[in-house]
Short mmCIF file of C-alpha atoms and ligand atoms in Angstrom, two decimals:
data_model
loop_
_atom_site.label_atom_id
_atom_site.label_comp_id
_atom_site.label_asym_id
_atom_site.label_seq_id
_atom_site.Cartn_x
_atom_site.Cartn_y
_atom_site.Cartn_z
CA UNK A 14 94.17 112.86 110.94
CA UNK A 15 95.53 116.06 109.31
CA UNK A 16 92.83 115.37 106.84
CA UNK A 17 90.26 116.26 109.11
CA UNK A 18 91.32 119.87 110.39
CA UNK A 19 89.93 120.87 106.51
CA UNK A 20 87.31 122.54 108.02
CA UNK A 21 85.62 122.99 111.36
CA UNK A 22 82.47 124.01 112.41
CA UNK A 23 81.76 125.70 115.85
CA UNK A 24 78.05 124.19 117.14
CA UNK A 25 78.20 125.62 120.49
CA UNK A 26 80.18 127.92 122.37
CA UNK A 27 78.82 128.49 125.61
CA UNK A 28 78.83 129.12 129.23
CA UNK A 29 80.94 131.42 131.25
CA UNK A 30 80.84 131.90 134.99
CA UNK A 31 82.55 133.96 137.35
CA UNK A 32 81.48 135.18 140.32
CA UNK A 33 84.59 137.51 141.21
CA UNK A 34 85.35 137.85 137.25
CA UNK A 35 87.93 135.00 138.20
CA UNK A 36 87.07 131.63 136.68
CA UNK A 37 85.52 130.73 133.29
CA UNK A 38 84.44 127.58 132.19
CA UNK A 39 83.99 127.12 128.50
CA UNK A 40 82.69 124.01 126.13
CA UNK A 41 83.67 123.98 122.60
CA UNK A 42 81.69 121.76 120.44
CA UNK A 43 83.41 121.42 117.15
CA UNK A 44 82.34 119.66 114.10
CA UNK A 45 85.62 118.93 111.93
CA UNK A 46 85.57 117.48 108.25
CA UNK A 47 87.45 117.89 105.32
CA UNK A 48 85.22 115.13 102.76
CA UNK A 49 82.25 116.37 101.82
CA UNK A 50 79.90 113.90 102.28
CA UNK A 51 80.81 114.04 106.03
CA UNK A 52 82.15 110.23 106.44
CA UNK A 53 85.39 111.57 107.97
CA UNK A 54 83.69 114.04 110.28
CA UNK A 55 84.88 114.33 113.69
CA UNK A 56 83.13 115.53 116.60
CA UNK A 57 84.72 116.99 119.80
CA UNK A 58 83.51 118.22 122.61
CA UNK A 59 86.55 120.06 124.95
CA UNK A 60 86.02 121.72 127.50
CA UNK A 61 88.34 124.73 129.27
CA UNK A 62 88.89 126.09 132.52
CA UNK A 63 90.50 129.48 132.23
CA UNK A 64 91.61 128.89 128.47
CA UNK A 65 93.31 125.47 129.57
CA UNK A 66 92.05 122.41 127.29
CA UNK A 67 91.57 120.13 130.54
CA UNK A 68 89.75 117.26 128.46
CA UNK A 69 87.77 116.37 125.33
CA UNK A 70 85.32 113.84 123.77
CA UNK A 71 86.60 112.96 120.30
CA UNK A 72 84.26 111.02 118.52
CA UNK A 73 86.86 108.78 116.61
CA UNK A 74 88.48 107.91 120.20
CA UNK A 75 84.78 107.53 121.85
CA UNK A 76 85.26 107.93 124.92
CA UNK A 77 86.58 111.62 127.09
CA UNK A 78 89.78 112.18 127.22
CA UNK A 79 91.23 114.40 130.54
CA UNK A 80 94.73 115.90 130.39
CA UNK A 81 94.69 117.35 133.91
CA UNK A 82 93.82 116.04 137.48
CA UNK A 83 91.34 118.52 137.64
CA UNK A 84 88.97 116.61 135.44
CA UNK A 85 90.08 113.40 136.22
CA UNK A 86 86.89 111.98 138.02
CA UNK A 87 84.50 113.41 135.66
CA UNK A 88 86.14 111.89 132.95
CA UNK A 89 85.72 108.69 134.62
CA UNK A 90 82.44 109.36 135.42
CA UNK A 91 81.73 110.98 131.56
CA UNK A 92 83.05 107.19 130.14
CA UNK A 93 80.96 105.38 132.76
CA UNK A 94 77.86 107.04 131.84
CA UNK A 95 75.91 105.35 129.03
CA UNK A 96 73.61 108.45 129.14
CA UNK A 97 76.60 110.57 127.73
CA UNK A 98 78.14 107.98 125.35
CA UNK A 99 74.45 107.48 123.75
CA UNK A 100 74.13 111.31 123.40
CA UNK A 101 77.73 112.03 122.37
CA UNK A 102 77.13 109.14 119.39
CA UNK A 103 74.05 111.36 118.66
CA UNK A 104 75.84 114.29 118.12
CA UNK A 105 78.72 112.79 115.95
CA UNK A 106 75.61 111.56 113.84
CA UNK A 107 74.44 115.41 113.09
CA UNK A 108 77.38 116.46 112.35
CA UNK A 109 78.30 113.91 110.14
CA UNK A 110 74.68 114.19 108.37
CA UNK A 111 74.72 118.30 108.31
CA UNK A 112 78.39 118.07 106.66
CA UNK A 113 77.06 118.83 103.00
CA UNK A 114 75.03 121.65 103.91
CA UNK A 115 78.21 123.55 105.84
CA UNK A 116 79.78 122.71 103.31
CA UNK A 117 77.16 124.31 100.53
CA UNK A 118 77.57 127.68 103.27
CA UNK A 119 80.98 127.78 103.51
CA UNK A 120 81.00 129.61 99.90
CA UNK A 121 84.20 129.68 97.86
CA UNK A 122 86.00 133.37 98.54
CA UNK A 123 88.43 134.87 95.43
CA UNK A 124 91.87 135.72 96.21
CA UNK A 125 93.43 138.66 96.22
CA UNK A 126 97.27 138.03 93.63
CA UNK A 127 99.82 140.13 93.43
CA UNK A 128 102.82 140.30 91.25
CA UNK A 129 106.49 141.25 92.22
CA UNK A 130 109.84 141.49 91.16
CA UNK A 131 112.98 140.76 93.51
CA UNK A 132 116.61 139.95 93.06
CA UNK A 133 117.40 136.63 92.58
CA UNK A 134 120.22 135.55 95.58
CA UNK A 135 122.10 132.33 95.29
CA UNK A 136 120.58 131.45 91.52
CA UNK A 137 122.01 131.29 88.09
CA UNK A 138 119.63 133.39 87.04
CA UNK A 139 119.38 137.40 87.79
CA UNK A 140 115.87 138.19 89.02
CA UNK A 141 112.73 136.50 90.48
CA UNK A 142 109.13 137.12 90.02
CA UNK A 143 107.30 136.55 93.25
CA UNK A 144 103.03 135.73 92.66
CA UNK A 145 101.27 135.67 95.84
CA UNK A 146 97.33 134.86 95.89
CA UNK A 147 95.82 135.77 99.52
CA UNK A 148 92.83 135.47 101.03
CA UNK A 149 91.13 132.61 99.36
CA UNK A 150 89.25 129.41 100.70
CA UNK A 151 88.78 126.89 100.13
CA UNK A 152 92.77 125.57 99.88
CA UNK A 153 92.69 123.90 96.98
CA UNK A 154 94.43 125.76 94.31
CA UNK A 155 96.62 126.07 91.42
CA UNK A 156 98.83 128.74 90.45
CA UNK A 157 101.24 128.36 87.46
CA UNK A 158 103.61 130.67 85.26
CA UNK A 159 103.46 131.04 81.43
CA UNK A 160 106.19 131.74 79.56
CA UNK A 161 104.92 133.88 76.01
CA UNK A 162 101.72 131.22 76.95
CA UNK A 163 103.85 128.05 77.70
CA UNK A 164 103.64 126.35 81.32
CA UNK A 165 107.13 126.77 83.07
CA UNK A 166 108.31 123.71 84.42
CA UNK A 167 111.92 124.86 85.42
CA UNK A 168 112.95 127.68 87.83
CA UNK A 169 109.25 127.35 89.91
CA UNK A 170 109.28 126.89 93.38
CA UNK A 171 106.24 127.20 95.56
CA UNK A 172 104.95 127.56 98.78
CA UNK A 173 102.23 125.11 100.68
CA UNK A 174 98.60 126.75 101.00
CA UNK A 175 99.52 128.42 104.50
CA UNK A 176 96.23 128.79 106.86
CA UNK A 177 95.91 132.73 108.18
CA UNK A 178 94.16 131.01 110.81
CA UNK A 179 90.49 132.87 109.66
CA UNK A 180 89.66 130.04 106.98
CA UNK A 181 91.01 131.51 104.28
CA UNK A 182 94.63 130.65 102.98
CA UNK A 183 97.97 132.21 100.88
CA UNK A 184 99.65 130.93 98.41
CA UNK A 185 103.24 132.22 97.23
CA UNK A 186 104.61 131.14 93.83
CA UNK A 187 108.48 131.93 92.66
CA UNK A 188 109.85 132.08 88.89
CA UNK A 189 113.71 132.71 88.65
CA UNK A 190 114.73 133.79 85.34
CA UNK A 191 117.08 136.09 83.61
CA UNK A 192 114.98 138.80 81.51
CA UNK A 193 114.80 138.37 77.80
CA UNK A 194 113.11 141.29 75.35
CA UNK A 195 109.92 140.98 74.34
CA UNK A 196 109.29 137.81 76.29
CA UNK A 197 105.56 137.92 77.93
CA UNK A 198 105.48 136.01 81.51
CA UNK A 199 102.13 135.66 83.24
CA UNK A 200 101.04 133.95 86.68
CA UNK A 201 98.00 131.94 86.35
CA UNK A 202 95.54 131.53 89.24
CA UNK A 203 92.72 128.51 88.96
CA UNK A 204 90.58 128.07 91.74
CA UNK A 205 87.29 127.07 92.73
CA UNK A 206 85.74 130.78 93.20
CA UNK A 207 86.82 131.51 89.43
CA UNK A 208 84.46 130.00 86.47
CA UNK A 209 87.90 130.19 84.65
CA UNK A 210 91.78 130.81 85.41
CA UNK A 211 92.85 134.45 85.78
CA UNK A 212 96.09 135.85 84.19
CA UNK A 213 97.91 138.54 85.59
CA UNK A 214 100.85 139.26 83.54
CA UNK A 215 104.03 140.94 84.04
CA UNK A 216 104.76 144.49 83.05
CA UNK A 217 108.28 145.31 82.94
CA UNK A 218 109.27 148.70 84.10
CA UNK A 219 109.79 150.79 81.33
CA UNK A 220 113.61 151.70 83.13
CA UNK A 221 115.16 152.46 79.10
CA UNK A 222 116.52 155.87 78.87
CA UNK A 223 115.10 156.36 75.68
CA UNK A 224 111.37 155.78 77.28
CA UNK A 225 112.12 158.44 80.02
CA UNK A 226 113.02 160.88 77.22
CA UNK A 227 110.08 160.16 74.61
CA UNK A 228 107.86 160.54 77.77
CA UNK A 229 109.56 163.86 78.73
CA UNK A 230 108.92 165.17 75.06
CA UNK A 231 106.03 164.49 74.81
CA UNK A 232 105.21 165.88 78.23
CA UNK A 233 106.71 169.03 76.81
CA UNK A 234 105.48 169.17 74.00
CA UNK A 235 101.51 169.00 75.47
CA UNK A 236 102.56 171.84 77.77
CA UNK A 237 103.43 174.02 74.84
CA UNK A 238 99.85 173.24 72.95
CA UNK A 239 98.50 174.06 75.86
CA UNK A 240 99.52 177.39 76.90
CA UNK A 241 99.55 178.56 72.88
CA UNK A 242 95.93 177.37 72.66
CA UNK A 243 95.66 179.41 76.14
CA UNK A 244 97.01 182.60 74.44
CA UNK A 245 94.95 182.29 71.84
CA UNK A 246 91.70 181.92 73.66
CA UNK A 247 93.00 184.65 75.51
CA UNK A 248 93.46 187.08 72.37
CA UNK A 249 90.10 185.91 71.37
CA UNK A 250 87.68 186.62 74.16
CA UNK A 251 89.45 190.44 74.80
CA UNK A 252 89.64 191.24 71.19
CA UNK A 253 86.73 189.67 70.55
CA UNK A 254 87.34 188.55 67.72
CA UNK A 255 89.70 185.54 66.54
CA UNK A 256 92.97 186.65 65.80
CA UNK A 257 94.57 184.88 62.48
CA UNK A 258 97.57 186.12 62.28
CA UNK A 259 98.51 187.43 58.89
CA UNK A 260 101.64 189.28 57.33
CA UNK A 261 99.76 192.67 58.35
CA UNK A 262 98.85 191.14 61.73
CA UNK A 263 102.59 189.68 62.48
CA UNK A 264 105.10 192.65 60.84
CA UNK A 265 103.43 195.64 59.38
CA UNK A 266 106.46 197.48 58.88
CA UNK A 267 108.19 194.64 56.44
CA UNK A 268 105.01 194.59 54.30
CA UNK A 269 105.08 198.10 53.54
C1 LIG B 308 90.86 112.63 117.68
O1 LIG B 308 91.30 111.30 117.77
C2 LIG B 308 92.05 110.84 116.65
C3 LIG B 308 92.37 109.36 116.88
O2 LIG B 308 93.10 109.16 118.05
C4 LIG B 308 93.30 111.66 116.52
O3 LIG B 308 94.04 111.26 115.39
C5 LIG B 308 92.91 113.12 116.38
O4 LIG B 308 94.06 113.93 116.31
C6 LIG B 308 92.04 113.56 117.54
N1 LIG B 308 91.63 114.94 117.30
C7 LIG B 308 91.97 115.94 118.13
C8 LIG B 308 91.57 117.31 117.71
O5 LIG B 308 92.56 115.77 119.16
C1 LIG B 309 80.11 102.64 136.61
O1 LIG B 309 78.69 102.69 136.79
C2 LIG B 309 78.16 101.59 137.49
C3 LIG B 309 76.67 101.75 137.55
O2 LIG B 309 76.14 102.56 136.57
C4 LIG B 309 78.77 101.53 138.90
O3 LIG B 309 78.31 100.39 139.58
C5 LIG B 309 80.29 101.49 138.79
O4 LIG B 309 80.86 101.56 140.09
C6 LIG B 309 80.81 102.64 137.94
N1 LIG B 309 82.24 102.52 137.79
C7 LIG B 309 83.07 103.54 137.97
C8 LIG B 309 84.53 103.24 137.72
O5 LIG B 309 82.72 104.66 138.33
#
């Protein structure tokens, strides 16, 4: 019944007494489906004493269930009571029947993907690209590498859709390769929250010595625009006048 942990709606969650702060009795009503017309939804009731599951009503058993001595009688009373089989069979009805419109609420959410680069360990091949998509519901998912727009069948590995435990998922997505100039990988993401896939591609560090020098240059050479255009702003607001500098202007003394 794995199939039915998909999703799970909390009806109730109520009562809590304690005189001295002490004891706490709680009842869970859960409504649990993963279809989504509802014909596999479950209803259980469980209730807890002090955060210990003591017993449950699941609706595909039908009948209460106790796993402590504590609640041993009123499970036998619970099962003898046609009273709280009829109203039990109710509620498995509801939630069955209001399955499509939790589902319509429970609103696809976008993930969040993120590209990396590791060291390949124990591969032919020298490095890894690592796409992670977090945050997204519902589960379902696809993510896929291109290689210069191809689908990579080779060198993929994945991880399942792991639950964060708040509804939403992760997905992590591996690509071992060895790097080749000029070729253009991307990680594609298609889910149901996107009207179509999303590409995030790879951007090689530009680690060349060459780029670290034209980038230095260049960085130079904008500083030196700079401060002459600063000089010569400077010239021109105290002479006030522009300053174009001619023979006269530069060396006097050589004209003449
Ligand atoms: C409800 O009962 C079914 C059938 O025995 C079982 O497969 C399922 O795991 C139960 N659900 C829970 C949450 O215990
Ligand atoms: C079940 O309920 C009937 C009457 O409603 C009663 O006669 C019977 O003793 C009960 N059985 C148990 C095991 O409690």
């Amino acid at each position: 019944m794995a199939q039915a942990q998909g999703c799970s709606v909390f009806l109730v969650f109520f009562l809590a007494f304690s005189p001295g702060g002490a004891f706490y009795l709680t009842v869970l009503e859960r409504c649990q489906f993963s279809s989504t017309d509802g014909h596999d939804a479950v209803l259980l009731d469980q209730i807890y004493f002090n955060k210990i599951l003591e017993g449950q009503y699941n609706s595909t058993v039908g009948k209460a269930i106790g796993y402590t001595e504590k609640v041993e009688a009123l499970v036998i009373f619970l099962n003898n009571n046609t009273g709280f089989i009829t109203h039990e069979i109710w509620k498995t009805n509801l939630c069955k029947r209001n399955t499509p419109l939790a589902q319509k609420l429970l609103t696809p959410v976008e993930p969040y993907v993120q590209l990396r680069l590791e060291k390949a360990e124990y591969s032919q091949h020298q490095q890894m690209l690592i796409c992670s998509a977090y945050d997204f519901y519902p589960k379902q998912i696809r993510v896929t590498w291109l290689r210069d727009g191809k689908e990579a069948t080779s060198d993929v590995t994945s991880t399942d859709e792991l639950p964060n435990g708040n509804w939403l998922y992760q997905i992590h997505t591996y690509l071992e390769f060895t790097p080749k100039p000029g070729e253009k990988i991307t990680c594609m993401v298609e889910h149901a929250s996107l009207k179509k896939p999303n590409l995030y591609d790879w951007e090689p560090e530009p680690d060349s010595k060459w780029s670290k020098i034209v980038v230095g240059s260049a960085g130079l050479l904008l500083g030196l625009v700079f401060s002459i255009a600063g000089f010569i702003y400077y010239k021109t607001t105290s002479n006030g006048r522009v300053v174009v500098p001619t023979t006269e202007d530069v060396c006097p003394e050589e004209t003449l």
